[in-house]
PDB file of C-alpha atoms in Angstrom:
ATOM      1  CA  MET A 524     -10.969  96.183 -23.491  1.00 42.00           C
ATOM      2  CA  THR A 525     -10.721  93.015 -25.325  1.00 44.00           C
ATOM      3  CA  SER A 526     -10.398  89.479 -23.562  1.00 46.00           C
ATOM      4  CA  THR A 527      -8.459  86.175 -24.822  1.00 48.00           C
ATOM      5  CA  ASN A 528      -8.400  83.093 -24.009  1.00 51.00           C
ATOM      6  CA  PRO A 529      -5.338  81.159 -22.283  1.00 47.00           C
ATOM      7  CA  ALA A 530      -4.474  80.333 -25.696  1.00 46.00           C
ATOM      8  CA  GLY A 531      -4.137  84.075 -26.633  1.00 48.00           C
ATOM      9  CA  VAL A 532      -6.634  83.305 -29.494  1.00 48.00           C
ATOM     10  CA  LEU A 533      -9.112  86.514 -29.836  1.00 48.00           C
ATOM     11  CA  PRO A 534     -12.902  84.956 -29.887  1.00 51.00           C
ATOM     12  CA  VAL A 535     -15.021  85.554 -33.476  1.00 50.00           C
ATOM     13  CA  ALA A 536     -16.996  88.613 -32.870  1.00 50.00           C
ATOM     14  CA  GLY A 537     -20.726  86.910 -33.213  1.00 51.00           C
ATOM     15  CA  ARG A 538     -19.812  83.619 -33.017  1.00 55.00           C
ATOM     16  CA  ALA A 539     -20.452  82.192 -29.661  1.00 54.00           C
ATOM     17  CA  PRO A 540     -18.093  80.029 -27.891  1.00 55.00           C
ATOM     18  CA  ALA A 541     -17.930  76.331 -28.324  1.00 55.00           C
ATOM     19  CA  ARG A 542     -19.793  74.195 -25.764  1.00 56.00           C
ATOM     20  CA  ARG A 543     -18.500  71.457 -23.736  1.00 57.00           C
ATOM     21  CA  GLY A 544     -20.474  68.625 -22.575  1.00 57.00           C
ATOM     22  CA  LEU A 545     -22.877  66.283 -23.700  1.00 57.00           C
ATOM     23  CA  GLN A 546     -23.191  68.522 -27.217  1.00 61.00           C
ATOM     24  CA  SER A 547     -19.255  67.946 -27.600  1.00 63.00           C
ATOM     25  CA  HIS A 548     -18.668  64.548 -26.272  1.00 65.00           C
ATOM     26  CA  GLY A 549     -21.825  63.291 -27.561  1.00 75.00           C
ATOM     27  CA  ARG A 550     -25.048  62.045 -25.727  1.00 79.00           C
ATOM     28  CA  ALA A 551     -23.879  57.860 -25.858  1.00 83.00           C
ATOM     29  CA  THR A 552     -21.179  59.010 -23.573  1.00 87.00           C
ATOM     30  CA  PRO A 553     -22.727  58.512 -20.155  1.00 86.00           C
ATOM     31  CA  TRP A 554     -24.771  55.337 -21.474  1.00 88.00           C
ATOM     32  CA  LEU A 555     -21.216  53.866 -21.727  1.00 90.00           C
ATOM     33  CA  PHE A 556     -19.863  54.742 -18.526  1.00 92.00           C
ATOM     34  CA  LEU A 557     -22.854  53.496 -17.159  1.00 93.00           C
ATOM     35  CA  ALA A 558     -23.656  50.374 -19.268  1.00 94.00           C
ATOM     36  CA  PRO A 559     -21.145  48.022 -17.150  1.00 94.00           C
ATOM     37  CA  TYR A 560     -23.224  48.374 -14.233  1.00 95.00           C
ATOM     38  CA  LEU A 561     -26.249  48.542 -16.061  1.00 95.00           C
ATOM     39  CA  LEU A 562     -25.648  45.054 -17.820  1.00 96.00           C
ATOM     40  CA  ILE A 563     -24.704  43.235 -14.288  1.00 96.00           C
ATOM     41  CA  PHE A 564     -27.556  44.989 -12.544  1.00 95.00           C
ATOM     42  CA  GLY A 565     -30.082  43.890 -15.458  1.00 95.00           C
ATOM     43  CA  GLY A 566     -28.433  40.225 -15.257  1.00 95.00           C
ATOM     44  CA  PHE A 567     -27.958  39.767 -11.669  1.00 94.00           C
ATOM     45  CA  VAL A 568     -30.918  41.800  -9.856  1.00 93.00           C
ATOM     46  CA  ALA A 569     -33.628  42.952 -12.569  1.00 95.00           C
ATOM     47  CA  LEU A 570     -33.953  39.696 -15.067  1.00 95.00           C
ATOM     48  CA  PRO A 571     -34.209  37.296 -11.914  1.00 93.00           C
ATOM     49  CA  VAL A 572     -36.836  39.544 -10.488  1.00 93.00           C
ATOM     50  CA  VAL A 573     -38.811  39.573 -13.406  1.00 95.00           C
ATOM     51  CA  LEU A 574     -38.258  35.792 -14.216  1.00 93.00           C
ATOM     52  CA  GLY A 575     -38.786  34.734 -10.371  1.00 93.00           C
ATOM     53  CA  LEU A 576     -42.377  36.703 -10.747  1.00 94.00           C
ATOM     54  CA  TRP A 577     -43.050  34.832 -14.191  1.00 93.00           C
ATOM     55  CA  MET A 578     -42.175  31.299 -12.390  1.00 93.00           C
ATOM     56  CA  SER A 579     -43.919  32.180  -9.307  1.00 93.00           C
ATOM     57  CA  LEU A 580     -47.635  32.037 -11.618  1.00 94.00           C
ATOM     58  CA  HIS A 581     -46.689  28.931 -13.062  1.00 91.00           C
ATOM     59  CA  ARG A 582     -46.323  25.341 -12.066  1.00 90.00           C
ATOM     60  CA  TRP A 583     -42.997  25.349 -12.907  1.00 87.00           C
ATOM     61  CA  ASP A 584     -41.349  21.966 -12.439  1.00 85.00           C
ATOM     62  CA  TYR A 585     -38.549  20.918 -14.232  1.00 78.00           C
ATOM     63  CA  THR A 586     -39.673  17.188 -14.739  1.00 79.00           C
ATOM     64  CA  LEU A 587     -43.017  18.755 -17.003  1.00 79.00           C
ATOM     65  CA  PRO A 588     -42.588  19.088 -20.222  1.00 78.00           C
ATOM     66  CA  ARG A 589     -44.456  22.373 -20.022  1.00 82.00           C
ATOM     67  CA  LYS A 590     -44.882  24.835 -17.455  1.00 84.00           C
ATOM     68  CA  PRO A 591     -48.950  25.427 -17.434  1.00 89.00           C
ATOM     69  CA  PHE A 592     -49.851  29.147 -16.225  1.00 91.00           C
ATOM     70  CA  VAL A 593     -51.377  28.680 -12.672  1.00 91.00           C
ATOM     71  CA  GLY A 594     -52.323  32.271 -11.786  1.00 89.00           C
ATOM     72  CA  LEU A 595     -51.605  33.101  -8.130  1.00 92.00           C
ATOM     73  CA  GLU A 596     -52.477  29.585  -7.146  1.00 93.00           C
ATOM     74  CA  ASN A 597     -48.968  29.014  -5.873  1.00 93.00           C
ATOM     75  CA  TYR A 598     -49.634  32.338  -3.676  1.00 95.00           C
ATOM     76  CA  THR A 599     -53.201  31.205  -2.351  1.00 94.00           C
ATOM     77  CA  ASP A 600     -51.560  27.517  -1.473  1.00 93.00           C
ATOM     78  CA  LEU A 601     -49.603  29.399   1.186  1.00 93.00           C
ATOM     79  CA  LEU A 602     -52.538  31.059   2.627  1.00 92.00           C
ATOM     80  CA  ASP A 603     -54.404  27.721   2.610  1.00 92.00           C
ATOM     81  CA  PRO A 604     -54.523  25.240   5.439  1.00 92.00           C
ATOM     82  CA  GLY A 605     -55.299  22.343   3.292  1.00 91.00           C
ATOM     83  CA  SER A 606     -52.223  23.063   0.992  1.00 91.00           C
ATOM     84  CA  THR A 607     -49.381  21.076   1.772  1.00 91.00           C
ATOM     85  CA  THR A 608     -46.654  24.031   1.354  1.00 91.00           C
ATOM     86  CA  PHE A 609     -48.837  25.991   3.491  1.00 94.00           C
ATOM     87  CA  GLY A 610     -47.788  24.314   7.038  1.00 94.00           C
ATOM     88  CA  PRO A 611     -43.728  23.495   6.078  1.00 94.00           C
ATOM     89  CA  PHE A 612     -44.157  27.408   4.810  1.00 95.00           C
ATOM     90  CA  TRP A 613     -45.021  29.232   8.075  1.00 95.00           C
ATOM     91  CA  GLN A 614     -43.141  27.085   9.930  1.00 95.00           C
ATOM     92  CA  ALA A 615     -39.898  27.989   8.457  1.00 95.00           C
ATOM     93  CA  MET A 616     -40.958  31.845   8.713  1.00 95.00           C
ATOM     94  CA  GLN A 617     -41.788  31.035  12.116  1.00 95.00           C
ATOM     95  CA  ALA A 618     -38.196  29.616  12.408  1.00 95.00           C
ATOM     96  CA  THR A 619     -37.276  32.889  10.889  1.00 96.00           C
ATOM     97  CA  GLY A 620     -38.587  35.084  12.890  1.00 95.00           C
ATOM     98  CA  VAL A 621     -37.237  33.530  16.260  1.00 96.00           C
ATOM     99  CA  PHE A 622     -33.662  33.320  14.947  1.00 96.00           C
ATOM    100  CA  MET A 623     -34.282  37.346  13.904  1.00 95.00           C
ATOM    101  CA  ALA A 624     -35.143  37.980  17.167  1.00 96.00           C
ATOM    102  CA  LEU A 625     -32.669  35.788  18.860  1.00 96.00           C
ATOM    103  CA  SER A 626     -29.759  37.397  16.669  1.00 96.00           C
ATOM    104  CA  VAL A 627     -30.719  40.887  15.352  1.00 96.00           C
ATOM    105  CA  PRO A 628     -30.434  42.493  19.183  1.00 95.00           C
ATOM    106  CA  LEU A 629     -27.255  40.661  19.559  1.00 96.00           C
ATOM    107  CA  LEU A 630     -25.606  41.987  16.224  1.00 95.00           C
ATOM    108  CA  LEU A 631     -26.945  45.403  17.315  1.00 95.00           C
ATOM    109  CA  VAL A 632     -25.462  45.546  20.757  1.00 95.00           C
ATOM    110  CA  VAL A 633     -22.397  43.617  20.924  1.00 95.00           C
ATOM    111  CA  PRO A 634     -20.914  45.076  17.904  1.00 94.00           C
ATOM    112  CA  LEU A 635     -21.634  48.711  19.322  1.00 94.00           C
ATOM    113  CA  LEU A 636     -19.669  47.607  22.776  1.00 94.00           C
ATOM    114  CA  VAL A 637     -17.027  46.266  20.534  1.00 93.00           C
ATOM    115  CA  ALA A 638     -16.572  49.230  18.460  1.00 93.00           C
ATOM    116  CA  MET A 639     -16.990  51.832  21.554  1.00 92.00           C
ATOM    117  CA  LEU A 640     -13.751  49.731  23.268  1.00 91.00           C
ATOM    118  CA  MET A 641     -11.918  49.730  19.946  1.00 89.00           C
ATOM    119  CA  ASN A 642     -12.343  53.121  19.830  1.00 88.00           C
ATOM    120  CA  GLY A 643     -10.245  54.494  22.909  1.00 84.00           C
ATOM    121  CA  ARG A 644      -6.325  54.726  23.170  1.00 83.00           C
ATOM    122  CA  PHE A 645      -4.773  51.545  24.375  1.00 83.00           C
ATOM    123  CA  PRO A 646      -1.885  49.303  23.071  1.00 84.00           C
ATOM    124  CA  GLY A 647      -2.307  46.899  20.872  1.00 83.00           C
ATOM    125  CA  ARG A 648      -5.631  48.478  19.499  1.00 82.00           C
ATOM    126  CA  ASN A 649      -5.314  47.857  15.638  1.00 84.00           C
ATOM    127  CA  PHE A 650      -3.987  44.035  16.554  1.00 87.00           C
ATOM    128  CA  PHE A 651      -7.759  43.483  18.615  1.00 85.00           C
ATOM    129  CA  ARG A 652      -9.633  45.339  15.663  1.00 84.00           C
ATOM    130  CA  ALA A 653      -8.105  42.687  13.425  1.00 86.00           C
ATOM    131  CA  VAL A 654      -8.777  39.890  15.760  1.00 87.00           C
ATOM    132  CA  TYR A 655     -12.287  40.846  15.962  1.00 86.00           C
ATOM    133  CA  PHE A 656     -12.835  41.349  12.250  1.00 89.00           C
ATOM    134  CA  ALA A 657     -11.116  38.187  11.479  1.00 90.00           C
ATOM    135  CA  PRO A 658     -13.759  35.822  11.667  1.00 91.00           C
ATOM    136  CA  TYR A 659     -16.037  38.148   8.832  1.00 92.00           C
ATOM    137  CA  VAL A 660     -13.328  37.019   6.578  1.00 92.00           C
ATOM    138  CA  LEU A 661     -14.188  33.278   6.584  1.00 92.00           C
ATOM    139  CA  GLY A 662     -16.922  31.626   4.115  1.00 93.00           C
ATOM    140  CA  VAL A 663     -19.728  29.977   6.058  1.00 93.00           C
ATOM    141  CA  ALA A 664     -18.923  26.557   4.681  1.00 94.00           C
ATOM    142  CA  VAL A 665     -15.743  27.145   6.826  1.00 94.00           C
ATOM    143  CA  VAL A 666     -17.630  28.560   9.562  1.00 94.00           C
ATOM    144  CA  ALA A 667     -20.089  26.276   9.816  1.00 94.00           C
ATOM    145  CA  VAL A 668     -17.998  22.938   9.464  1.00 94.00           C
ATOM    146  CA  LEU A 669     -15.923  24.149  12.090  1.00 94.00           C
ATOM    147  CA  TRP A 670     -18.420  24.719  14.597  1.00 94.00           C
ATOM    148  CA  ARG A 671     -19.998  21.480  14.143  1.00 93.00           C
ATOM    149  CA  TYR A 672     -17.137  19.531  15.193  1.00 93.00           C
ATOM    150  CA  LEU A 673     -16.841  22.043  17.812  1.00 94.00           C
ATOM    151  CA  LEU A 674     -20.029  21.477  19.290  1.00 94.00           C
ATOM    152  CA  ASP A 675     -19.905  17.537  18.657  1.00 92.00           C
ATOM    153  CA  THR A 676     -21.905  15.998  21.686  1.00 89.00           C
ATOM    154  CA  ASN A 677     -19.601  12.997  21.831  1.00 87.00           C
ATOM    155  CA  ILE A 678     -16.116  14.787  20.288  1.00 88.00           C
ATOM    156  CA  GLY A 679     -16.310  18.589  20.889  1.00 90.00           C
ATOM    157  CA  LEU A 680     -14.194  20.503  22.443  1.00 93.00           C
ATOM    158  CA  VAL A 681     -16.808  22.683  23.640  1.00 93.00           C
ATOM    159  CA  ASN A 682     -18.435  20.214  26.177  1.00 92.00           C
ATOM    160  CA  TYR A 683     -14.780  18.601  27.014  1.00 93.00           C
ATOM    161  CA  TYR A 684     -13.725  21.997  28.599  1.00 93.00           C
ATOM    162  CA  LEU A 685     -17.443  22.372  29.954  1.00 92.00           C
ATOM    163  CA  GLU A 686     -16.938  19.508  32.019  1.00 91.00           C
ATOM    164  CA  LEU A 687     -13.211  20.359  32.981  1.00 92.00           C
ATOM    165  CA  LEU A 688     -14.833  23.459  34.345  1.00 92.00           C
ATOM    166  CA  GLY A 689     -17.464  21.392  36.188  1.00 90.00           C
ATOM    167  CA  LEU A 690     -20.650  22.223  34.117  1.00 89.00           C
ATOM    168  CA  PRO A 691     -22.785  19.526  32.522  1.00 86.00           C
ATOM    169  CA  GLY A 692     -20.253  18.251  29.172  1.00 84.00           C
ATOM    170  CA  ASP A 693     -23.010  16.039  27.621  1.00 87.00           C
ATOM    171  CA  THR A 694     -25.000  18.924  25.838  1.00 89.00           C
ATOM    172  CA  ALA A 695     -26.601  18.389  22.299  1.00 92.00           C
ATOM    173  CA  TRP A 696     -25.710  21.658  21.367  1.00 92.00           C
ATOM    174  CA  LEU A 697     -27.003  20.747  17.592  1.00 92.00           C
ATOM    175  CA  THR A 698     -29.715  18.259  18.255  1.00 91.00           C
ATOM    176  CA  SER A 699     -31.934  19.679  20.898  1.00 93.00           C
ATOM    177  CA  THR A 700     -34.213  22.906  20.415  1.00 93.00           C
ATOM    178  CA  ILE A 701     -32.712  25.539  22.720  1.00 94.00           C
ATOM    179  CA  PRO A 702     -29.049  24.709  22.451  1.00 94.00           C
ATOM    180  CA  ALA A 703     -29.461  23.897  18.402  1.00 95.00           C
ATOM    181  CA  TRP A 704     -31.198  27.983  18.681  1.00 95.00           C
ATOM    182  CA  THR A 705     -27.767  28.798  20.819  1.00 95.00           C
ATOM    183  CA  SER A 706     -25.111  27.413  18.604  1.00 95.00           C
ATOM    184  CA  LEU A 707     -26.647  29.134  15.705  1.00 96.00           C
ATOM    185  CA  VAL A 708     -27.274  32.408  16.918  1.00 96.00           C
ATOM    186  CA  GLY A 709     -23.609  32.384  18.555  1.00 95.00           C
ATOM    187  CA  VAL A 710     -22.360  31.164  15.780  1.00 95.00           C
ATOM    188  CA  THR A 711     -23.765  33.553  13.401  1.00 95.00           C
ATOM    189  CA  VAL A 712     -23.114  36.500  16.113  1.00 95.00           C
ATOM    190  CA  TRP A 713     -19.242  35.332  16.527  1.00 95.00           C
ATOM    191  CA  TRP A 714     -19.216  35.441  12.822  1.00 95.00           C
ATOM    192  CA  THR A 715     -20.630  38.764  11.838  1.00 93.00           C
ATOM    193  CA  LEU A 716     -20.365  40.845  14.599  1.00 93.00           C
ATOM    194  CA  GLY A 717     -16.692  42.558  13.361  1.00 92.00           C
ATOM    195  CA  LEU A 718     -18.381  44.066  10.195  1.00 93.00           C
ATOM    196  CA  ASN A 719     -21.369  45.902  12.414  1.00 94.00           C
ATOM    197  CA  ALA A 720     -18.454  47.030  14.328  1.00 94.00           C
ATOM    198  CA  VAL A 721     -16.076  48.275  11.700  1.00 93.00           C
ATOM    199  CA  ILE A 722     -19.587  50.159  10.478  1.00 95.00           C
ATOM    200  CA  TYR A 723     -20.021  51.632  13.930  1.00 94.00           C
ATOM    201  CA  LEU A 724     -15.871  52.771  14.473  1.00 93.00           C
ATOM    202  CA  ALA A 725     -16.272  54.654  11.489  1.00 93.00           C
ATOM    203  CA  ALA A 726     -18.997  56.328  12.817  1.00 93.00           C
ATOM    204  CA  LEU A 727     -18.111  56.867  16.280  1.00 93.00           C
ATOM    205  CA  GLN A 728     -14.708  58.502  14.282  1.00 91.00           C
ATOM    206  CA  ASP A 729     -16.658  61.206  12.769  1.00 91.00           C
ATOM    207  CA  ILE A 730     -18.618  62.783  15.632  1.00 91.00           C
ATOM    208  CA  PRO A 731     -17.114  65.703  16.924  1.00 91.00           C
ATOM    209  CA  ALA A 732     -14.943  65.585  20.566  1.00 90.00           C
ATOM    210  CA  ASP A 733     -16.128  68.907  20.954  1.00 91.00           C
ATOM    211  CA  LEU A 734     -19.315  67.480  22.016  1.00 91.00           C
ATOM    212  CA  TYR A 735     -18.342  65.029  24.383  1.00 91.00           C
ATOM    213  CA  GLU A 736     -16.113  67.806  25.897  1.00 90.00           C
ATOM    214  CA  SER A 737     -19.484  70.341  26.188  1.00 91.00           C
ATOM    215  CA  ALA A 738     -21.059  67.544  27.783  1.00 90.00           C
ATOM    216  CA  ARG A 739     -18.290  66.957  30.346  1.00 90.00           C
ATOM    217  CA  MET A 740     -17.882  70.623  31.343  1.00 91.00           C
ATOM    218  CA  ASP A 741     -21.914  70.144  31.558  1.00 89.00           C
ATOM    219  CA  GLY A 742     -21.217  67.506  34.394  1.00 89.00           C
ATOM    220  CA  ALA A 743     -22.567  64.842  32.071  1.00 89.00           C
ATOM    221  CA  ASN A 744     -21.112  61.402  33.305  1.00 90.00           C
ATOM    222  CA  ALA A 745     -20.684  58.201  30.920  1.00 89.00           C
ATOM    223  CA  TRP A 746     -23.752  57.379  30.387  1.00 90.00           C
ATOM    224  CA  GLN A 747     -25.260  60.712  29.810  1.00 91.00           C
ATOM    225  CA  GLN A 748     -22.732  60.955  27.384  1.00 91.00           C
ATOM    226  CA  PHE A 749     -23.561  58.017  25.273  1.00 91.00           C
ATOM    227  CA  TRP A 750     -27.449  58.878  25.544  1.00 91.00           C
ATOM    228  CA  ALA A 751     -27.221  62.622  24.435  1.00 91.00           C
ATOM    229  CA  VAL A 752     -24.077  62.576  22.252  1.00 91.00           C
ATOM    230  CA  THR A 753     -22.981  59.161  21.178  1.00 92.00           C
ATOM    231  CA  LEU A 754     -26.756  57.706  20.429  1.00 90.00           C
ATOM    232  CA  PRO A 755     -27.442  60.665  18.083  1.00 89.00           C
ATOM    233  CA  GLY A 756     -24.502  60.682  16.563  1.00 90.00           C
ATOM    234  CA  LEU A 757     -24.714  57.142  15.653  1.00 91.00           C
ATOM    235  CA  ARG A 758     -28.513  57.200  14.355  1.00 89.00           C
ATOM    236  CA  PRO A 759     -28.270  57.015  10.476  1.00 89.00           C
ATOM    237  CA  VAL A 760     -25.763  54.504  11.114  1.00 93.00           C
ATOM    238  CA  LEU A 761     -27.562  52.469  13.353  1.00 93.00           C
ATOM    239  CA  MET A 762     -30.917  52.294  11.009  1.00 92.00           C
ATOM    240  CA  PHE A 763     -28.352  51.007   8.150  1.00 93.00           C
ATOM    241  CA  VAL A 764     -26.778  48.457  10.170  1.00 95.00           C
ATOM    242  CA  MET A 765     -30.541  47.786  11.770  1.00 94.00           C
ATOM    243  CA  ILE A 766     -31.940  46.986   8.291  1.00 94.00           C
ATOM    244  CA  ASN A 767     -28.780  45.793   6.648  1.00 94.00           C
ATOM    245  CA  THR A 768     -28.691  42.774  10.300  1.00 95.00           C
ATOM    246  CA  ILE A 769     -32.623  42.035   9.779  1.00 95.00           C
ATOM    247  CA  ILE A 770     -32.313  41.307   5.922  1.00 94.00           C
ATOM    248  CA  ALA A 771     -29.018  39.255   6.556  1.00 94.00           C
ATOM    249  CA  SER A 772     -30.775  37.385   9.316  1.00 95.00           C
ATOM    250  CA  ALA A 773     -33.827  36.482   7.351  1.00 94.00           C
ATOM    251  CA  ASN A 774     -31.605  35.200   4.708  1.00 93.00           C
ATOM    252  CA  MET A 775     -29.708  32.805   7.133  1.00 93.00           C
ATOM    253  CA  PHE A 776     -29.139  29.349   5.074  1.00 93.00           C
ATOM    254  CA  GLY A 777     -25.958  28.213   5.439  1.00 92.00           C
ATOM    255  CA  GLN A 778     -25.329  28.101   9.372  1.00 92.00           C
ATOM    256  CA  SER A 779     -28.753  25.824   9.708  1.00 93.00           C
ATOM    257  CA  PHE A 780     -28.268  23.661   6.264  1.00 94.00           C
ATOM    258  CA  LEU A 781     -24.867  22.800   7.701  1.00 94.00           C
ATOM    259  CA  MET A 782     -24.872  22.413  11.562  1.00 93.00           C
ATOM    260  CA  THR A 783     -28.176  21.021  12.474  1.00 93.00           C
ATOM    261  CA  GLN A 784     -30.010  20.056   9.105  1.00 91.00           C
ATOM    262  CA  GLY A 785     -32.731  21.968   9.691  1.00 89.00           C
ATOM    263  CA  GLY A 786     -33.145  20.212  12.867  1.00 84.00           C
ATOM    264  CA  PRO A 787     -34.012  18.377  15.339  1.00 90.00           C
ATOM    265  CA  GLY A 788     -37.072  17.875  13.124  1.00 88.00           C
ATOM    266  CA  ARG A 789     -37.356  21.093  11.642  1.00 90.00           C
ATOM    267  CA  GLU A 790     -37.683  23.511  14.050  1.00 92.00           C
ATOM    268  CA  THR A 791     -34.228  25.445  12.666  1.00 93.00           C
ATOM    269  CA  ARG A 792     -35.364  24.910   9.092  1.00 95.00           C
ATOM    270  CA  THR A 793     -35.380  28.681   7.801  1.00 94.00           C
ATOM    271  CA  ALA A 794     -37.892  29.980   4.941  1.00 95.00           C
ATOM    272  CA  ILE A 795     -34.402  30.352   2.509  1.00 95.00           C
ATOM    273  CA  TYR A 796     -33.698  26.652   3.559  1.00 95.00           C
ATOM    274  CA  LEU A 797     -37.205  25.519   2.557  1.00 95.00           C
ATOM    275  CA  ILE A 798     -37.307  28.005  -0.376  1.00 95.00           C
ATOM    276  CA  ALA A 799     -33.896  26.160  -1.654  1.00 94.00           C
ATOM    277  CA  GLU A 800     -34.964  22.375  -1.079  1.00 93.00           C
ATOM    278  CA  GLU A 801     -38.580  23.374  -2.409  1.00 92.00           C
ATOM    279  CA  GLY A 802     -36.908  24.604  -5.696  1.00 92.00           C
ATOM    280  CA  LEU A 803     -33.697  22.556  -5.999  1.00 90.00           C
ATOM    281  CA  ARG A 804     -34.472  19.464  -4.507  1.00 90.00           C
ATOM    282  CA  ASN A 805     -38.290  18.901  -5.040  1.00 90.00           C
ATOM    283  CA  PHE A 806     -37.817  20.881  -8.791  1.00 90.00           C
ATOM    284  CA  GLN A 807     -41.040  23.085  -7.230  1.00 91.00           C
ATOM    285  CA  MET A 808     -39.469  26.181  -8.453  1.00 92.00           C
ATOM    286  CA  GLY A 809     -43.121  27.934  -9.024  1.00 93.00           C
ATOM    287  CA  SER A 810     -43.854  27.360  -5.642  1.00 94.00           C
ATOM    288  CA  ALA A 811     -40.331  28.240  -4.511  1.00 94.00           C
ATOM    289  CA  ALA A 812     -40.772  31.516  -6.408  1.00 95.00           C
ATOM    290  CA  ALA A 813     -43.815  32.572  -4.782  1.00 95.00           C
ATOM    291  CA  MET A 814     -42.595  31.844  -1.262  1.00 95.00           C
ATOM    292  CA  SER A 815     -39.461  34.201  -1.966  1.00 95.00           C
ATOM    293  CA  TYR A 816     -41.906  37.046  -3.087  1.00 96.00           C
ATOM    294  CA  VAL A 817     -43.550  36.752   0.187  1.00 96.00           C
ATOM    295  CA  LEU A 818     -40.669  36.563   2.276  1.00 95.00           C
ATOM    296  CA  THR A 819     -39.395  39.301   0.013  1.00 95.00           C
ATOM    297  CA  VAL A 820     -43.127  41.431   1.387  1.00 95.00           C
ATOM    298  CA  ALA A 821     -42.500  40.776   4.774  1.00 95.00           C
ATOM    299  CA  LEU A 822     -38.859  42.302   4.930  1.00 95.00           C
ATOM    300  CA  VAL A 823     -39.889  45.206   2.582  1.00 95.00           C
ATOM    301  CA  LEU A 824     -42.664  46.170   5.460  1.00 95.00           C
ATOM    302  CA  LEU A 825     -39.804  45.565   8.199  1.00 94.00           C
ATOM    303  CA  SER A 826     -37.613  47.777   6.537  1.00 93.00           C
ATOM    304  CA  VAL A 827     -40.295  50.415   5.904  1.00 94.00           C
ATOM    305  CA  ILE A 828     -41.288  50.396   9.501  1.00 93.00           C
ATOM    306  CA  VAL A 829     -37.659  50.964  10.857  1.00 92.00           C
ATOM    307  CA  PHE A 830     -37.477  54.006   8.523  1.00 90.00           C
ATOM    308  CA  TRP A 831     -40.409  55.033  10.177  1.00 90.00           C
ATOM    309  CA  LEU A 832     -39.152  54.545  13.514  1.00 88.00           C
ATOM    310  CA  PHE A 833     -35.994  56.711  12.828  1.00 84.00           C
ATOM    311  CA  ARG A 834     -37.961  59.435  10.917  1.00 79.00           C
ATOM    312  CA  GLU A 835     -40.283  59.667  13.601  1.00 62.00           C
ATOM    313  CA  ARG A 836     -37.723  60.422  16.336  1.00 59.00           C
ATOM    314  CA  LYS A 837     -35.780  62.702  14.130  1.00 54.00           C
ATOM    315  CA  GLU A 838     -38.736  65.075  13.393  1.00 54.00           C
ATOM    316  CA  LYS A 839     -39.708  64.891  17.538  1.00 52.00           C
ATOM    317  CA  GLU A 840     -36.018  66.240  18.113  1.00 50.00           C
ATOM    318  CA  SER A 841     -36.521  69.050  14.885  1.00 49.00           C
TER     319      SER A 841
END
């Protein structure tokens, strides 16, 4: 029995059917589809990475006619207590660490609680979802300027209402160390918790309801259901949220720059703040690039630790 193709044409004996794919469409076709992405990735990611590494090996000062090659001097200066960049850089790294230690746990737990609340069924659920996510669509300049006025010691509404409640109404929210950190962390959590809450909410809705029903039939209470069903179901998403939040917290700049100007003193001047100041105000782009790469290495190590912690728990369970 002779088979025909859908067009009713008999195949020619001894001749292989025409092959489709790369040979028929050309080898350049996949690259043409990838070209827009490759151009953007090369121009905004790969090229700055290479250029930044090149600049970190030079005394890259805009005011100098030439940019002399200095090798690893910009990096060794960051490790030399006698250099002018050692103290400010590690103080800024310490400020970055303080901000991360205070903000990351809150940005992991509070959005999870909000997502679990929004995952329930109650009237107005979509409205409250929008309310929690709304601050995230605002720009950092809007958020920082808004809260700068709200937290002002003399004319801010926060101190005004605290005084009406009988609480101290003269707190220097932006010019004292502990209140300044409280303000920066609180504003950041208020501003960005909506993003993590949406990610958590999507993951919660992917957990099969049968697992909760089986847990309830086994007599599990709410906490046991969370520990045995919800938390394992959220583990991949939790790892993503944790890494994303760590990187975002390490890159905190706008809040500090616009709300506290790095003060009081230099207490809230983060690493990104110092890098921007060193490169764009002092024109020491080589030193700023070296600081950026040290911060990048620290974030890579933190990310590897997070990956290792989550993978270890998964292996134990298997």
